[in-house]
Tab-separated table of C-alpha atoms and ligand atoms in Angstrom:
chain	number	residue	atom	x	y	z
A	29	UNK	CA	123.721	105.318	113.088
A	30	UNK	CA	120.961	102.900	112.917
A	31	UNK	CA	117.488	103.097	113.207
A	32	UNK	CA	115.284	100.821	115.322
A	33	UNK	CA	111.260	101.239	113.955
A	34	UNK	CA	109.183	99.541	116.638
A	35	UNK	CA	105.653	98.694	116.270
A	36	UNK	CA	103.262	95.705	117.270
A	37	UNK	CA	103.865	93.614	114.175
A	38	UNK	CA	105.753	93.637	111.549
A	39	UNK	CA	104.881	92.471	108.032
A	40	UNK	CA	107.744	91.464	105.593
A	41	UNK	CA	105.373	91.846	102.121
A	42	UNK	CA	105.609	87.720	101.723
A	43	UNK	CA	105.662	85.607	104.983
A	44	UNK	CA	101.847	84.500	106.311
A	45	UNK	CA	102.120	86.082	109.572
A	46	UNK	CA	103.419	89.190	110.906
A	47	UNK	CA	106.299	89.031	113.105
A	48	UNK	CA	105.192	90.514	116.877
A	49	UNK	CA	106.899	92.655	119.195
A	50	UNK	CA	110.232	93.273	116.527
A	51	UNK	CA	111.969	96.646	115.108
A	52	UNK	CA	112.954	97.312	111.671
A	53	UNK	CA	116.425	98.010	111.486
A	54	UNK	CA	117.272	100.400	109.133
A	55	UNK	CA	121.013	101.897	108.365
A	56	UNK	CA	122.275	103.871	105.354
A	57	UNK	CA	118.501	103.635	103.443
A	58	UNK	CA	118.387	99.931	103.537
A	59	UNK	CA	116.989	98.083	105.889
A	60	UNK	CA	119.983	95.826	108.055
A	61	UNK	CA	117.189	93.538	109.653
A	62	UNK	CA	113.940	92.350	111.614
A	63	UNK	CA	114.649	91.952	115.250
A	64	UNK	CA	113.564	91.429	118.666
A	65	UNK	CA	117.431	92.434	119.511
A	66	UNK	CA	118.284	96.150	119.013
A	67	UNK	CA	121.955	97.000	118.139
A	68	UNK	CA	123.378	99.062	121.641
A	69	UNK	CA	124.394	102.275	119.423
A	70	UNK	CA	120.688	101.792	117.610
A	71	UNK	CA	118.051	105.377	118.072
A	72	UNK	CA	114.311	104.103	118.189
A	73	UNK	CA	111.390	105.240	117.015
A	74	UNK	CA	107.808	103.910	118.600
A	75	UNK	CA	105.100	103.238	116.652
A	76	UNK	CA	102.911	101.362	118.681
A	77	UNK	CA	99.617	99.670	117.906
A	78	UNK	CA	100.900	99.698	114.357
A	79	UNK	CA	101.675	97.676	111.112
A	80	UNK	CA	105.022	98.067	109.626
A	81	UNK	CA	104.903	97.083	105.919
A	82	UNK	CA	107.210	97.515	103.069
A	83	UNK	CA	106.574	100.922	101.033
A	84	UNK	CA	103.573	99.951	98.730
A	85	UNK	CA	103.892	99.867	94.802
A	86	UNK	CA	101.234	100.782	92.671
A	87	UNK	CA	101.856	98.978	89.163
A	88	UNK	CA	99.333	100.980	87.114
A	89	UNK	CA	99.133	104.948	87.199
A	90	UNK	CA	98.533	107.932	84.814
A	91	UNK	CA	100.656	111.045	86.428
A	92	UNK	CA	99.629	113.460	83.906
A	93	UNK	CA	96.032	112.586	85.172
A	94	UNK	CA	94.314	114.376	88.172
A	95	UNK	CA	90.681	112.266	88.563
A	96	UNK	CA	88.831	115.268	86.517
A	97	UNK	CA	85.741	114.012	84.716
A	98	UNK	CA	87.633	113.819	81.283
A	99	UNK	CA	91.576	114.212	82.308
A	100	UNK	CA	92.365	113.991	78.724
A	101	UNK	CA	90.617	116.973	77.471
A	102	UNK	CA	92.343	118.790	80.414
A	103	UNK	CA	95.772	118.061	79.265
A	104	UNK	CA	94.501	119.045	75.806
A	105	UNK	CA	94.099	122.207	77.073
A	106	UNK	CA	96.377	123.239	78.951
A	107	UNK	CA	100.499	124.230	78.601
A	108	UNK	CA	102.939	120.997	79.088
A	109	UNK	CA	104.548	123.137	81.469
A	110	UNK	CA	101.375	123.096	83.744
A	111	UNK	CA	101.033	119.162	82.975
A	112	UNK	CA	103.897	118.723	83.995
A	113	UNK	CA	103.436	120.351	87.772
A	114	UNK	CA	100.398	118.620	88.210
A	115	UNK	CA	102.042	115.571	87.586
A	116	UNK	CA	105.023	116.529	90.349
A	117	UNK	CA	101.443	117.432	92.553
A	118	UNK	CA	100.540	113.883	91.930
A	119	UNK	CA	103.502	112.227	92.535
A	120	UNK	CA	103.471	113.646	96.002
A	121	UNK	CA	100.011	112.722	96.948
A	122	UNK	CA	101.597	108.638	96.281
A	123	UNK	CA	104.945	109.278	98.407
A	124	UNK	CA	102.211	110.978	101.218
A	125	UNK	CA	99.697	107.704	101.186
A	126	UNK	CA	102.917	105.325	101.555
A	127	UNK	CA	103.084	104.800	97.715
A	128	UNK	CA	107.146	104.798	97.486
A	129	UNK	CA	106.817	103.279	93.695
A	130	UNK	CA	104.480	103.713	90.859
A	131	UNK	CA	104.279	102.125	87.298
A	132	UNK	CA	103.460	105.067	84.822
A	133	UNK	CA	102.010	103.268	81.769
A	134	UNK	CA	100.822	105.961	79.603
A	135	UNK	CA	101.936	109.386	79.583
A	136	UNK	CA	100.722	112.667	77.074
A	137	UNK	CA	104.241	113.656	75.324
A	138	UNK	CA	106.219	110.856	77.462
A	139	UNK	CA	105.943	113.735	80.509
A	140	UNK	CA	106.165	110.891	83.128
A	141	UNK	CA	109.714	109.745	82.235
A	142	UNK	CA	111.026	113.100	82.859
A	143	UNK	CA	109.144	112.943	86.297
A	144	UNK	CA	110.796	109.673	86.902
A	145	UNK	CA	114.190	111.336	86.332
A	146	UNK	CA	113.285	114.496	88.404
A	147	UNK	CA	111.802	112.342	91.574
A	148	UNK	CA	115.642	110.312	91.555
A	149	UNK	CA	117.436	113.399	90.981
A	150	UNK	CA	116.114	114.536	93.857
A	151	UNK	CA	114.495	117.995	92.457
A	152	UNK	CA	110.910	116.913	93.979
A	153	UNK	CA	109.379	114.463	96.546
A	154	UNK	CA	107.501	111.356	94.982
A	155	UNK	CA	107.833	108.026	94.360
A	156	UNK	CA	110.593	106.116	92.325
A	157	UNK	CA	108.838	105.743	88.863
A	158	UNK	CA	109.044	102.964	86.548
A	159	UNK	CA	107.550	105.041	83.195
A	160	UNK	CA	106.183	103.615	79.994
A	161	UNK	CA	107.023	107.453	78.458
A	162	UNK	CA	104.461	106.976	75.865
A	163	UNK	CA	101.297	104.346	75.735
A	164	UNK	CA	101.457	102.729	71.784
A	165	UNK	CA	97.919	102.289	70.192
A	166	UNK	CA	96.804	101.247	67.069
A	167	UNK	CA	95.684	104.415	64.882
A	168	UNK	CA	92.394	105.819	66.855
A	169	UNK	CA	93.173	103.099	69.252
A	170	UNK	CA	92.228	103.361	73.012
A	171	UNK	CA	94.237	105.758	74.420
A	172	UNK	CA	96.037	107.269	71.808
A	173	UNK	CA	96.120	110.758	73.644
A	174	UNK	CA	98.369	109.183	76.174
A	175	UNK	CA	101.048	107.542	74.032
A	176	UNK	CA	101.840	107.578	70.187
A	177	UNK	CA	99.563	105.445	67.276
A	178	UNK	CA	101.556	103.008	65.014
A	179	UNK	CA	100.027	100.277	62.644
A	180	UNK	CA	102.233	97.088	61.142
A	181	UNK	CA	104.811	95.705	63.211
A	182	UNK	CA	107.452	97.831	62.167
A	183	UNK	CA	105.965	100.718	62.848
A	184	UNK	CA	105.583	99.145	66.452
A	185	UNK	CA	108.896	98.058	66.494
A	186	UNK	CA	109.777	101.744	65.965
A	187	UNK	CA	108.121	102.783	68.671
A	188	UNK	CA	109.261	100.963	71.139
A	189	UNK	CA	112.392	101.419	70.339
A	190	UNK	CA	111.902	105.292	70.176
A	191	UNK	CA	110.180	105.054	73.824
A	192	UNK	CA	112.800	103.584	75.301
A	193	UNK	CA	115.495	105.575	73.352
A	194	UNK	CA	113.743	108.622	75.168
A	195	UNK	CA	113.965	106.534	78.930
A	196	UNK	CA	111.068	104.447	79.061
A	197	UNK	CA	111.626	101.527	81.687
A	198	UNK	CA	109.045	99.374	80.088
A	199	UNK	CA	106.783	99.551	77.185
A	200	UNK	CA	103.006	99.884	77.233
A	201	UNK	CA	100.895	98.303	74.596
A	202	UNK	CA	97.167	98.452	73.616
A	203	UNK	CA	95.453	95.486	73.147
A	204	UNK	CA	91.838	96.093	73.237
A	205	UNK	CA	89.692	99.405	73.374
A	206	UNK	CA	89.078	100.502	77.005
A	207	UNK	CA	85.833	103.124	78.862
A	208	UNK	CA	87.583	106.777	77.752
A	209	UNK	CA	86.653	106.639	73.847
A	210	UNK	CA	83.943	107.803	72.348
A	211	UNK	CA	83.385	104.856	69.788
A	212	UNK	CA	85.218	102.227	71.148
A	213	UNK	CA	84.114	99.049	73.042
A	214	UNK	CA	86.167	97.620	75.996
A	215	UNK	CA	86.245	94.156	74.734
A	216	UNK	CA	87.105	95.207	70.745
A	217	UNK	CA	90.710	93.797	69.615
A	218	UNK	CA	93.029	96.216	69.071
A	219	UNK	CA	97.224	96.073	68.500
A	220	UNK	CA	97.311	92.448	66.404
A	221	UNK	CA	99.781	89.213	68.043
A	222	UNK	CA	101.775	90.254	65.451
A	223	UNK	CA	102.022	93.851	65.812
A	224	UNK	CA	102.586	93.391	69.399
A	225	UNK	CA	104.805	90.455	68.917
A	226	UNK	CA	107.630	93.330	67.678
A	227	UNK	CA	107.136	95.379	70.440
A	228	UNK	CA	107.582	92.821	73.003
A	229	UNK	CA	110.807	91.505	70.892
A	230	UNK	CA	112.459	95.076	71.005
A	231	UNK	CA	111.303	95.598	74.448
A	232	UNK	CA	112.776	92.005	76.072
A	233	UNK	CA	115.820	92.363	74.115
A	234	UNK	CA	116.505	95.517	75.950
A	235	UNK	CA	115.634	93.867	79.270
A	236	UNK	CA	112.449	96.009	79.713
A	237	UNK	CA	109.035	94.568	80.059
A	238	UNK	CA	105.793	94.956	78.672
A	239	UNK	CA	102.357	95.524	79.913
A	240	UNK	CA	99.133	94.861	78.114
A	241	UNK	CA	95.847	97.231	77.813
A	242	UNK	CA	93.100	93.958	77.187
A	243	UNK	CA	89.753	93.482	78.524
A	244	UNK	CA	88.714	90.769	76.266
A	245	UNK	CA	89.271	87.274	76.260
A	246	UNK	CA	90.313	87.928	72.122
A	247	UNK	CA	92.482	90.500	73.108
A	248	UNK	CA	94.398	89.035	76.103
A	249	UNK	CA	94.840	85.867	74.302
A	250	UNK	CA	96.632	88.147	71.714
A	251	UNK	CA	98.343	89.157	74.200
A	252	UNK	CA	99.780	86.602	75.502
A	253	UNK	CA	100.335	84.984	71.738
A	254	UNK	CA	102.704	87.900	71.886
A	255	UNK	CA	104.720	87.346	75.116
A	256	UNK	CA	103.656	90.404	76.807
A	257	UNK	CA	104.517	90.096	80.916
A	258	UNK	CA	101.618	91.777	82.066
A	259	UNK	CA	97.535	91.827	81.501
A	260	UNK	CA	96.542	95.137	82.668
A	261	UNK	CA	92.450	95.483	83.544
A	262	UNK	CA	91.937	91.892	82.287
A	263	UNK	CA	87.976	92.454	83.311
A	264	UNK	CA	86.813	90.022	80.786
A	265	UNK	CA	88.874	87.315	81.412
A	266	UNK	CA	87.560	83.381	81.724
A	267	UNK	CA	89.138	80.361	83.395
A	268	UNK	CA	90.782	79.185	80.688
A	269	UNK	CA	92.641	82.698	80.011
A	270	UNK	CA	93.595	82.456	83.692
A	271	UNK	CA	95.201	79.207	83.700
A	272	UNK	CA	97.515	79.738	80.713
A	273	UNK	CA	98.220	83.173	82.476
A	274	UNK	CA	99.643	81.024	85.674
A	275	UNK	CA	101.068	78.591	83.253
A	276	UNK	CA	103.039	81.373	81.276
A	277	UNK	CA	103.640	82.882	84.268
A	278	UNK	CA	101.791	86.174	82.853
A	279	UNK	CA	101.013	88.468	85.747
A	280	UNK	CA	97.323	90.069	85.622
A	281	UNK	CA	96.760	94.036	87.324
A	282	UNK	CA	93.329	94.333	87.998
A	283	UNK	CA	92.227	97.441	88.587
A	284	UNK	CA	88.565	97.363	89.973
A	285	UNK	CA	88.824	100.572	91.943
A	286	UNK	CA	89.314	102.830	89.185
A	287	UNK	CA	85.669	101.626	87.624
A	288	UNK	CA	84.421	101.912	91.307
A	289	UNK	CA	85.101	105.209	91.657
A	290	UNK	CA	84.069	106.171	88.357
A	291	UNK	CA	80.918	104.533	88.700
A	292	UNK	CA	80.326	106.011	92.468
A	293	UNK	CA	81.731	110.118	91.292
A	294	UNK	CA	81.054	109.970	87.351
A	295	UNK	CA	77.546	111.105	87.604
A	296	UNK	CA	78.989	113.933	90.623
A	297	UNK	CA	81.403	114.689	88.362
A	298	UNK	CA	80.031	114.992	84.858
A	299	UNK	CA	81.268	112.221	83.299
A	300	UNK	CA	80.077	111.305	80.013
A	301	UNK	CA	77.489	109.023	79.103
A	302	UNK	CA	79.616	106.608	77.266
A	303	UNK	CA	82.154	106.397	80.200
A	304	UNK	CA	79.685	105.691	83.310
A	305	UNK	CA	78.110	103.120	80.942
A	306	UNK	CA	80.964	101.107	80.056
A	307	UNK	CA	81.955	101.455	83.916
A	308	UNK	CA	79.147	99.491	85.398
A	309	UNK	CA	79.980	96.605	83.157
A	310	UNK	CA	83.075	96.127	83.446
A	311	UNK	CA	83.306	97.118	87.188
A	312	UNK	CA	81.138	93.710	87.681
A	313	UNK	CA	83.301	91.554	85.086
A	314	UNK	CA	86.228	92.662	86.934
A	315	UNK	CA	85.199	91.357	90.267
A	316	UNK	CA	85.108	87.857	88.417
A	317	UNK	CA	87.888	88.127	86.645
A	318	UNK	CA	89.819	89.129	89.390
A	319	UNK	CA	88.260	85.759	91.357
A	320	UNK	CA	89.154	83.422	88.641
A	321	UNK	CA	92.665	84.367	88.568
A	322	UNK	CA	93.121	84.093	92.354
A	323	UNK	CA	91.567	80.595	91.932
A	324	UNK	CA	93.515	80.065	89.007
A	325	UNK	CA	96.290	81.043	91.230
A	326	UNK	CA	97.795	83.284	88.245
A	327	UNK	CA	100.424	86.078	89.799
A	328	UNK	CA	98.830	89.301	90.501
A	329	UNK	CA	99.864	92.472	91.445
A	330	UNK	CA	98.312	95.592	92.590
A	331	UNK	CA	97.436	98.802	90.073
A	332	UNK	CA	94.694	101.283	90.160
A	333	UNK	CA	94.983	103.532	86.926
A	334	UNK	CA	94.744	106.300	89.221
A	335	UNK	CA	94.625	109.430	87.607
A	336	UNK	CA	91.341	108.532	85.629
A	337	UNK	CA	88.037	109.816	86.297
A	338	UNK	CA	87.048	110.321	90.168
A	339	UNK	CA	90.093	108.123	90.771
A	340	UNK	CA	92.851	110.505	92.613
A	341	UNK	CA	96.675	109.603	92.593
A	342	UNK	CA	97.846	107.807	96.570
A	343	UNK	CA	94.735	105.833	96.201
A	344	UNK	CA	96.207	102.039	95.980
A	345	UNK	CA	94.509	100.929	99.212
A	346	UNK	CA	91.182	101.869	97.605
A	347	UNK	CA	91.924	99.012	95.179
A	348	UNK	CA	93.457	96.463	98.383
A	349	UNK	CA	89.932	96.859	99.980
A	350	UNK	CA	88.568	95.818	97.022
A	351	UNK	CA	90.711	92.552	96.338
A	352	UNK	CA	89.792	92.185	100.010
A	353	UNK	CA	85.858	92.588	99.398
A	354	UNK	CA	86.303	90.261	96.415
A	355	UNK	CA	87.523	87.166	97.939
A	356	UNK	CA	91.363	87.929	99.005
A	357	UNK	CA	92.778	87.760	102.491
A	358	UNK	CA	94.591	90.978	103.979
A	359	UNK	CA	97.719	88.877	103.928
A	360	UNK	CA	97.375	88.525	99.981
A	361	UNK	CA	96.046	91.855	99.131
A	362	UNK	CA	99.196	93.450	100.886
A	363	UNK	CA	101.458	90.853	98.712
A	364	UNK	CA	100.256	91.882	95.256
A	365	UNK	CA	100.668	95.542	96.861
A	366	UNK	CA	104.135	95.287	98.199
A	367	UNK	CA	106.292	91.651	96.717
A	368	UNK	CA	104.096	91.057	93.633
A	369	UNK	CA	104.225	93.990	92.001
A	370	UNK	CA	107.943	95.034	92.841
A	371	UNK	CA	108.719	91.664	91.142
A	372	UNK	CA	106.008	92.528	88.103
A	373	UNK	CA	108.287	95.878	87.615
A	374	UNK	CA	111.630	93.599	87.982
A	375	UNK	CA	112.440	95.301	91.648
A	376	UNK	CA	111.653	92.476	93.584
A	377	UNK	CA	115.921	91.950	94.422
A	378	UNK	CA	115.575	95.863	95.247
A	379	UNK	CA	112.018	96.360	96.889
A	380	UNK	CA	108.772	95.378	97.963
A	381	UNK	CA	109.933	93.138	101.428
A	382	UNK	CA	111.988	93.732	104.402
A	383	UNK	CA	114.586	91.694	103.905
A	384	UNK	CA	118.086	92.543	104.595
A	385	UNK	CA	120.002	94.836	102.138
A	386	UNK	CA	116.818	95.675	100.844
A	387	UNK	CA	116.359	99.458	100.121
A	388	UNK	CA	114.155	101.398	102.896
A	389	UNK	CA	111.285	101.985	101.472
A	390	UNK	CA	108.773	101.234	104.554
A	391	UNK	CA	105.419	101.914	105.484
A	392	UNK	CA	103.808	102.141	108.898
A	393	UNK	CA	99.753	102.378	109.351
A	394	UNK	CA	97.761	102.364	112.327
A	395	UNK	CA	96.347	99.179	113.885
A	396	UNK	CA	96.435	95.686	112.340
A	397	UNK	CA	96.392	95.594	108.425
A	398	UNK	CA	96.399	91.891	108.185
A	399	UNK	CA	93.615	91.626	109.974
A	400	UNK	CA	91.667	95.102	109.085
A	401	UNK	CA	92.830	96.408	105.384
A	402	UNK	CA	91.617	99.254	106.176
A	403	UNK	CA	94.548	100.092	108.715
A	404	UNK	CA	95.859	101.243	105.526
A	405	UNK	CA	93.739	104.901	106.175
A	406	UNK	CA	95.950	105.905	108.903
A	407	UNK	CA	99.425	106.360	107.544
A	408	UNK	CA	101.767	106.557	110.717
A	409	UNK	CA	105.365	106.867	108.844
A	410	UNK	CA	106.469	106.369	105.154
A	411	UNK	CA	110.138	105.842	104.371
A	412	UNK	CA	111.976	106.355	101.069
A	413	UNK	CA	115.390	104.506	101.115
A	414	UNK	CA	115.404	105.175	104.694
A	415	UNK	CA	114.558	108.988	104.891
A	416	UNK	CA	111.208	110.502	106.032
A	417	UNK	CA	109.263	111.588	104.126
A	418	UNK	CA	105.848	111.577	106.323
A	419	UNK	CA	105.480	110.979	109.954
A	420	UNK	CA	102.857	111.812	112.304
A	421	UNK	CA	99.412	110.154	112.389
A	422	UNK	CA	97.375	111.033	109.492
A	423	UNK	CA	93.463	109.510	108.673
A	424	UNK	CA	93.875	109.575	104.884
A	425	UNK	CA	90.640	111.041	102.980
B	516	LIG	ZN1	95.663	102.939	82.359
């Protein structure tokens, strides 16, 4: 029987207004249409003063991370068995905040990939994943505790091909150091073109694609020498960097929210020196970059790196108030949230707007998000192809 969601506007995830007064018609998890007209046999559910929006999709997240002060050292510590609830803990705290997707680009022992299959088996509640199994550094390259290390472009090409013999969905690659190592600089090349040239050969032939670590204007153009598909922090980047990215059609993630809440909890939460350093910087540079590429008019989408330092998982709208704040209307913020990154992670025919035939995953939040972003703090209703999986109004923390 269908399902008629009502609520004061409705907003597809690409159009420039929301469509007033409809219902969401939803029937066998995927959604049938957007309609003033209700089918006779249809049951409907009021929302009221509310936004409907498609589920959102965060295309940047650690699940093996919980926001501790050094997450790493934590999962150093600890049994994989234990990692490996706390990363079924933190793929429920994304389904509960209207996350229905997440990008996992850098998991301990490849733990996430398993969680991806476990969340569509249906043995826990969370988001569909899209998992990167393990990150590939350089040797003693940023990040190395959250992937594999391999140096020449064999040993790459290896890699990548081992990730995605174990499952990986795309490939993760690191470009440039990053704010968790000790003696590392953000901005310091690291993977070479040509190193990350194989990975991105083995990865595209297999129809996955690849996602760049690089805050550096170096070590994006390597980058994109290479043919990655995605710029992931990009904090450093300059207006010439941001028109070959719209030219090549190379999305950026920006993730300003994750050095925001580093830089507002590291000193509550003990962080190191070296890390609430590095965050102030590039939290700044980030704000910039992120402008540039919005004037550039280079695709975006929306990722947080949640999991990191003071940065807890089912916080994406943390990092849409910040596009917001930093020059972006509602309207866009919501796009690289919902469309733009569901095409970045190749589910745009599957997700991320409410067209017809397209799966169920919906989100309703109180008030008006395209006029208030912060509408997205009171989660009315999420919807994974079509079933419930939160209802009731909720003020998110
Ligand atoms: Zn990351």
């Amino acid at each position: 029987m269908p399902i008629g969601y009502r609520a004061a506007r409705i907003f597809d995830g690409i159009s420039e207004e929301a469509i007033e007064g409809a219902a969401l018609i939803v029937e066998d998890g995927r959604i049938s249409s957007v309609s003033r007209h209700l089918p006779p046999d249809a049951e409907v559910v009021e929302l009221g003063d509310a936004t409907i929006l498609p589920g959102l999709v965060d295309a940047h997240v650690h699940l093996v991370w919980s926001a501790s002060a050094e997450p790493h050292e934590v999962v150093a510590r600890e049994s994989q068995a234990l990692t490996v609830l706390r990363c079924a803990g933190n793929a429920a705290m994304h389904l509960r905040a209207g996350v229905t997707t997440v990008r996992d680009l850098g998991a301990t022992d490849g733990l996430s990939i398993d969680v991806a299959r476990a969340v569509e088996l249906g043995l826990l509640p969370g988001p569909r994943a899209v998992a990167a199994g393990r990150a590939i550094a350089m040797t003693g390259g940023h990040g190395w505790f959250l992937g594999r290390e391999a140096d020449g472009a064999d040993a790459v090409r290896r890699a990548a091909r081992e990730e995605m013999k174990a499952g990986a969905a795309c490939i993760k690659l690191m470009a440039s150091g990053g704010v968790y190592g000790h003696a590392e600089e953000p901005g310091s090349p690291q993977l070479t073109p040509e190193e990350m040239r194989a990975g991105v050969e083995e990865a595209h032939k297999a129809g996955r694609r690849v996602a760049a670590h690089a805050y550096s204007t170096a070590a994006i153009g390597n980058a994109l020498e290479a043919g990655v598909d995605s710029i992931e922090h990009g904090s450093f980047l300059d207006r010439d960097t941001a028109e070959m990215m719209r030219e090549t059609g190379t999305w950026l993630v920006p993730t300003m929210s994750v050095y925001a809440a580093m830089s507002e909890k590291g000193p509550e939460l003990g962080a190191p020196e070296y890390i609430q350093r590095k965050t102030a910087e590039v939290l700044e540079a980030s704000r910039r970059a992120f402008r540039l590429a919005l004037d550039a008019g280079a695709p975006m989408a929306a990722g947080t790196d949640c999991g990191a330092p003071g940065h807890p998982h089912g916080t994406l709208r943390e990092q849409l108030k910040l596009i917001v704040e930093a020059g972006a209307t509602p309207q866009q913020a919501l796009k690289f949230g919902t469309s733009g990154a569901a095409r970045l992670l190749g589910l745009g025919d599957e997700l991320g707007t409410l067209g017809p035939g397209k799966r169920a995953d919906v989100l309703a939040v109180g008030g008006d998000a395209l006029r208030d972003i912060h509408a997205l703090d009171e989660v009315r209703l999420v919807l994974r192809d079509g079933v419930e999986v939160a209802s009731g109004r909720r003020v998110l923390p």
